[in-house]
PDB file of C-alpha atoms in Angstrom:
ATOM      1  CA  MET Y   1      95.807 -71.751-104.511  1.00  0.00           C
ATOM      2  CA  LEU Y   2      92.919 -70.588-106.944  1.00  0.00           C
ATOM      3  CA  ASN Y   3      90.355 -71.094-104.086  1.00  0.00           C
ATOM      4  CA  GLN Y   4      92.345 -68.991-101.425  1.00  0.00           C
ATOM      5  CA  PRO Y   5      91.594 -65.409-100.807  1.00  0.00           C
ATOM      6  CA  VAL Y   6      92.936 -62.775-103.319  1.00  0.00           C
ATOM      7  CA  PHE Y   7      95.483 -61.455-100.666  1.00  0.00           C
ATOM      8  CA  TRP Y   8      97.230 -65.003-100.119  1.00  0.00           C
ATOM      9  CA  GLN Y   9      97.094 -65.848-104.205  1.00  0.00           C
ATOM     10  CA  ALA Y  10      98.949 -62.465-104.127  1.00  0.00           C
ATOM     11  CA  ALA Y  11     101.172 -63.231-101.319  1.00  0.00           C
ATOM     12  CA  GLY Y  12     102.085 -66.615-102.390  1.00  0.00           C
ATOM     13  CA  LEU Y  13     103.045 -65.613-105.758  1.00  0.00           C
ATOM     14  CA  LEU Y  14     104.833 -62.888-104.552  1.00  0.00           C
ATOM     15  CA  VAL Y  15     107.072 -65.091-102.370  1.00  0.00           C
ATOM     16  CA  LEU Y  16     107.585 -67.289-105.032  1.00  0.00           C
ATOM     17  CA  SER Y  17     108.706 -64.431-107.432  1.00  0.00           C
ATOM     18  CA  ASN Y  18     111.198 -63.045-104.905  1.00  0.00           C
ATOM     19  CA  LEU Y  19     112.779 -66.157-104.432  1.00  0.00           C
ATOM     20  CA  PHE Y  20     113.616 -66.279-108.134  1.00  0.00           C
ATOM     21  CA  MET Y  21     114.428 -62.404-108.123  1.00  0.00           C
ATOM     22  CA  THR Y  22     116.638 -62.721-105.075  1.00  0.00           C
ATOM     23  CA  PHE Y  23     118.790 -65.271-106.791  1.00  0.00           C
ATOM     24  CA  ALA Y  24     118.918 -63.589-110.193  1.00  0.00           C
ATOM     25  CA  TRP Y  25     120.099 -60.482-108.471  1.00  0.00           C
ATOM     26  CA  TYR Y  26     122.645 -61.909-106.002  1.00  0.00           C
ATOM     27  CA  GLY Y  27     123.404 -65.391-106.377  1.00  0.00           C
ATOM     28  CA  HIS Y  28     125.664 -64.761-109.243  1.00  0.00           C
ATOM     29  CA  LEU Y  29     127.761 -63.053-106.487  1.00  0.00           C
ATOM     30  CA  LYS Y  30     128.460 -66.335-104.920  1.00  0.00           C
ATOM     31  CA  HIS Y  31     128.765 -68.708-107.850  1.00  0.00           C
ATOM     32  CA  LEU Y  32     129.916 -66.561-110.922  1.00  0.00           C
ATOM     33  CA  ALA Y  33     132.320 -63.825-109.334  1.00  0.00           C
ATOM     34  CA  ASP Y  34     135.189 -65.300-111.662  1.00  0.00           C
ATOM     35  CA  ARG Y  35     133.249 -65.228-114.972  1.00  0.00           C
ATOM     36  CA  PRO Y  36     132.655 -61.987-116.892  1.00  0.00           C
ATOM     37  CA  TRP Y  37     129.779 -59.561-115.893  1.00  0.00           C
ATOM     38  CA  TRP Y  38     127.692 -60.413-119.075  1.00  0.00           C
ATOM     39  CA  ILE Y  39     127.691 -64.036-118.221  1.00  0.00           C
ATOM     40  CA  ALA Y  40     126.177 -63.057-114.894  1.00  0.00           C
ATOM     41  CA  ALA Y  41     123.611 -60.725-116.574  1.00  0.00           C
ATOM     42  CA  LEU Y  42     122.218 -63.105-119.132  1.00  0.00           C
ATOM     43  CA  LEU Y  43     121.868 -65.898-116.499  1.00  0.00           C
ATOM     44  CA  SER Y  44     120.330 -63.324-114.201  1.00  0.00           C
ATOM     45  CA  TRP Y  45     118.010 -62.256-116.817  1.00  0.00           C
ATOM     46  CA  GLY Y  46     116.708 -65.971-117.774  1.00  0.00           C
ATOM     47  CA  ILE Y  47     116.211 -66.529-114.101  1.00  0.00           C
ATOM     48  CA  ALA Y  48     114.362 -63.173-113.742  1.00  0.00           C
ATOM     49  CA  LEU Y  49     111.929 -64.307-116.431  1.00  0.00           C
ATOM     50  CA  PHE Y  50     110.471 -66.740-114.164  1.00  0.00           C
ATOM     51  CA  GLU Y  51     110.200 -63.881-111.578  1.00  0.00           C
ATOM     52  CA  TYR Y  52     108.271 -61.815-113.926  1.00  0.00           C
ATOM     53  CA  LEU Y  53     105.955 -64.813-114.938  1.00  0.00           C
ATOM     54  CA  LEU Y  54     105.031 -65.227-111.070  1.00  0.00           C
ATOM     55  CA  GLN Y  55     105.146 -61.227-110.185  1.00  0.00           C
ATOM     56  CA  VAL Y  56     102.661 -59.979-113.134  1.00  0.00           C
ATOM     57  CA  PRO Y  57      99.830 -62.329-112.034  1.00  0.00           C
ATOM     58  CA  ALA Y  58     100.507 -61.772-108.790  1.00  0.00           C
ATOM     59  CA  ASN Y  59     100.016 -57.880-108.871  1.00  0.00           C
ATOM     60  CA  ARG Y  60      97.008 -58.519-111.485  1.00  0.00           C
ATOM     61  CA  ILE Y  61      95.343 -60.746-108.856  1.00  0.00           C
ATOM     62  CA  GLY Y  62      96.209 -58.774-105.577  1.00  0.00           C
ATOM     63  CA  HIS Y  63      94.897 -55.679-107.599  1.00  0.00           C
ATOM     64  CA  THR Y  64      91.416 -56.840-107.748  1.00  0.00           C
ATOM     65  CA  ALA Y  65      91.349 -56.420-103.833  1.00  0.00           C
ATOM     66  CA  LEU Y  66      94.508 -54.442-102.632  1.00  0.00           C
ATOM     67  CA  SER Y  67      95.170 -50.793-103.539  1.00  0.00           C
ATOM     68  CA  LEU Y  68      98.643 -50.066-105.531  1.00  0.00           C
ATOM     69  CA  ALA Y  69     100.051 -48.945-102.159  1.00  0.00           C
ATOM     70  CA  GLN Y  70      99.066 -51.831-100.317  1.00  0.00           C
ATOM     71  CA  LEU Y  71     100.579 -54.028-102.997  1.00  0.00           C
ATOM     72  CA  LYS Y  72     104.076 -52.250-102.867  1.00  0.00           C
ATOM     73  CA  ILE Y  73     104.443 -52.517 -99.008  1.00  0.00           C
ATOM     74  CA  LEU Y  74     103.419 -56.473 -99.334  1.00  0.00           C
ATOM     75  CA  GLN Y  75     105.956 -56.671-101.963  1.00  0.00           C
ATOM     76  CA  GLU Y  76     108.788 -54.817 -99.819  1.00  0.00           C
ATOM     77  CA  VAL Y  77     107.875 -57.020 -96.782  1.00  0.00           C
ATOM     78  CA  ILE Y  78     107.970 -60.022 -98.733  1.00  0.00           C
ATOM     79  CA  SER Y  79     111.170 -59.030-100.508  1.00  0.00           C
ATOM     80  CA  LEU Y  80     112.953 -58.396 -96.986  1.00  0.00           C
ATOM     81  CA  SER Y  81     111.421 -61.611 -95.740  1.00  0.00           C
ATOM     82  CA  VAL Y  82     113.038 -63.670 -98.516  1.00  0.00           C
ATOM     83  CA  PHE Y  83     116.207 -62.025 -98.525  1.00  0.00           C
ATOM     84  CA  ILE Y  84     117.406 -62.281 -94.886  1.00  0.00           C
ATOM     85  CA  PRO Y  85     117.216 -66.172 -94.547  1.00  0.00           C
ATOM     86  CA  PHE Y  86     118.988 -65.856 -98.285  1.00  0.00           C
ATOM     87  CA  ALA Y  87     121.792 -63.583 -97.044  1.00  0.00           C
ATOM     88  CA  LEU Y  88     122.127 -65.627 -93.697  1.00  0.00           C
ATOM     89  CA  ILE Y  89     121.857 -69.406 -95.056  1.00  0.00           C
ATOM     90  CA  TYR Y  90     122.583 -69.096 -98.895  1.00  0.00           C
ATOM     91  CA  MET Y  91     125.022 -66.233 -98.917  1.00  0.00           C
ATOM     92  CA  GLN Y  92     126.393 -67.068 -95.471  1.00  0.00           C
ATOM     93  CA  GLN Y  93     126.447 -63.590 -94.380  1.00  0.00           C
ATOM     94  CA  PRO Y  94     126.480 -62.630 -90.674  1.00  0.00           C
ATOM     95  CA  LEU Y  95     123.317 -61.399 -88.959  1.00  0.00           C
ATOM     96  CA  GLN Y  96     122.994 -57.691 -88.457  1.00  0.00           C
ATOM     97  CA  LEU Y  97     121.046 -55.998 -86.217  1.00  0.00           C
ATOM     98  CA  ASP Y  98     120.028 -53.755 -88.934  1.00  0.00           C
ATOM     99  CA  TYR Y  99     117.915 -56.140 -90.423  1.00  0.00           C
ATOM    100  CA  LEU Y 100     116.078 -56.076 -87.292  1.00  0.00           C
ATOM    101  CA  TRP Y 101     115.609 -52.249 -87.442  1.00  0.00           C
ATOM    102  CA  ALA Y 102     114.604 -52.446 -91.301  1.00  0.00           C
ATOM    103  CA  ALA Y 103     111.990 -55.117 -90.299  1.00  0.00           C
ATOM    104  CA  LEU Y 104     110.443 -53.046 -87.522  1.00  0.00           C
ATOM    105  CA  CYS Y 105     110.183 -50.065 -90.190  1.00  0.00           C
ATOM    106  CA  LEU Y 106     108.361 -52.117 -92.535  1.00  0.00           C
ATOM    107  CA  LEU Y 107     105.913 -53.296 -89.844  1.00  0.00           C
ATOM    108  CA  GLY Y 108     105.426 -49.645 -89.357  1.00  0.00           C
ATOM    109  CA  ALA Y 109     104.721 -49.314 -93.205  1.00  0.00           C
ATOM    110  CA  VAL Y 110     102.300 -52.436 -93.177  1.00  0.00           C
ATOM    111  CA  TYR Y 111     100.251 -50.680 -90.183  1.00  0.00           C
ATOM    112  CA  PHE Y 112      99.812 -47.499 -91.909  1.00  0.00           C
ATOM    113  CA  ILE Y 113      99.020 -48.788 -95.397  1.00  0.00           C
ATOM    114  CA  PHE Y 114      96.623 -51.687 -94.229  1.00  0.00           C
ATOM    115  CA  ARG Y 115      94.779 -49.679 -91.331  1.00  0.00           C
ATOM    116  CA  ALA Y 116      91.101 -49.052 -92.052  1.00  0.00           C
TER     117      ALA Y 116
END
């Protein structure tokens, strides 16, 4: 990964960090619904540690070539790209047309923030 361009290093780390964070934020809804909230919070906090161990280097690497706004939009696109399969496959939620509209809005954001 270290031989990859900065954009792809940052994007790869952000994808991995988003996988952890999505499970930290929403995984407990499937597996710990019958447990006290504080157990879910502690477990989520433990998972989120791994997210931060990937997210912080991703942003530091990315900021060497991308603006803060570009990093944020990249993060949001990746977040939605990770969340939709998570919701559909792991959480078994129905596919909604709103996912498409949200994706189109993010594509617009990508266009405006990355245009020359």
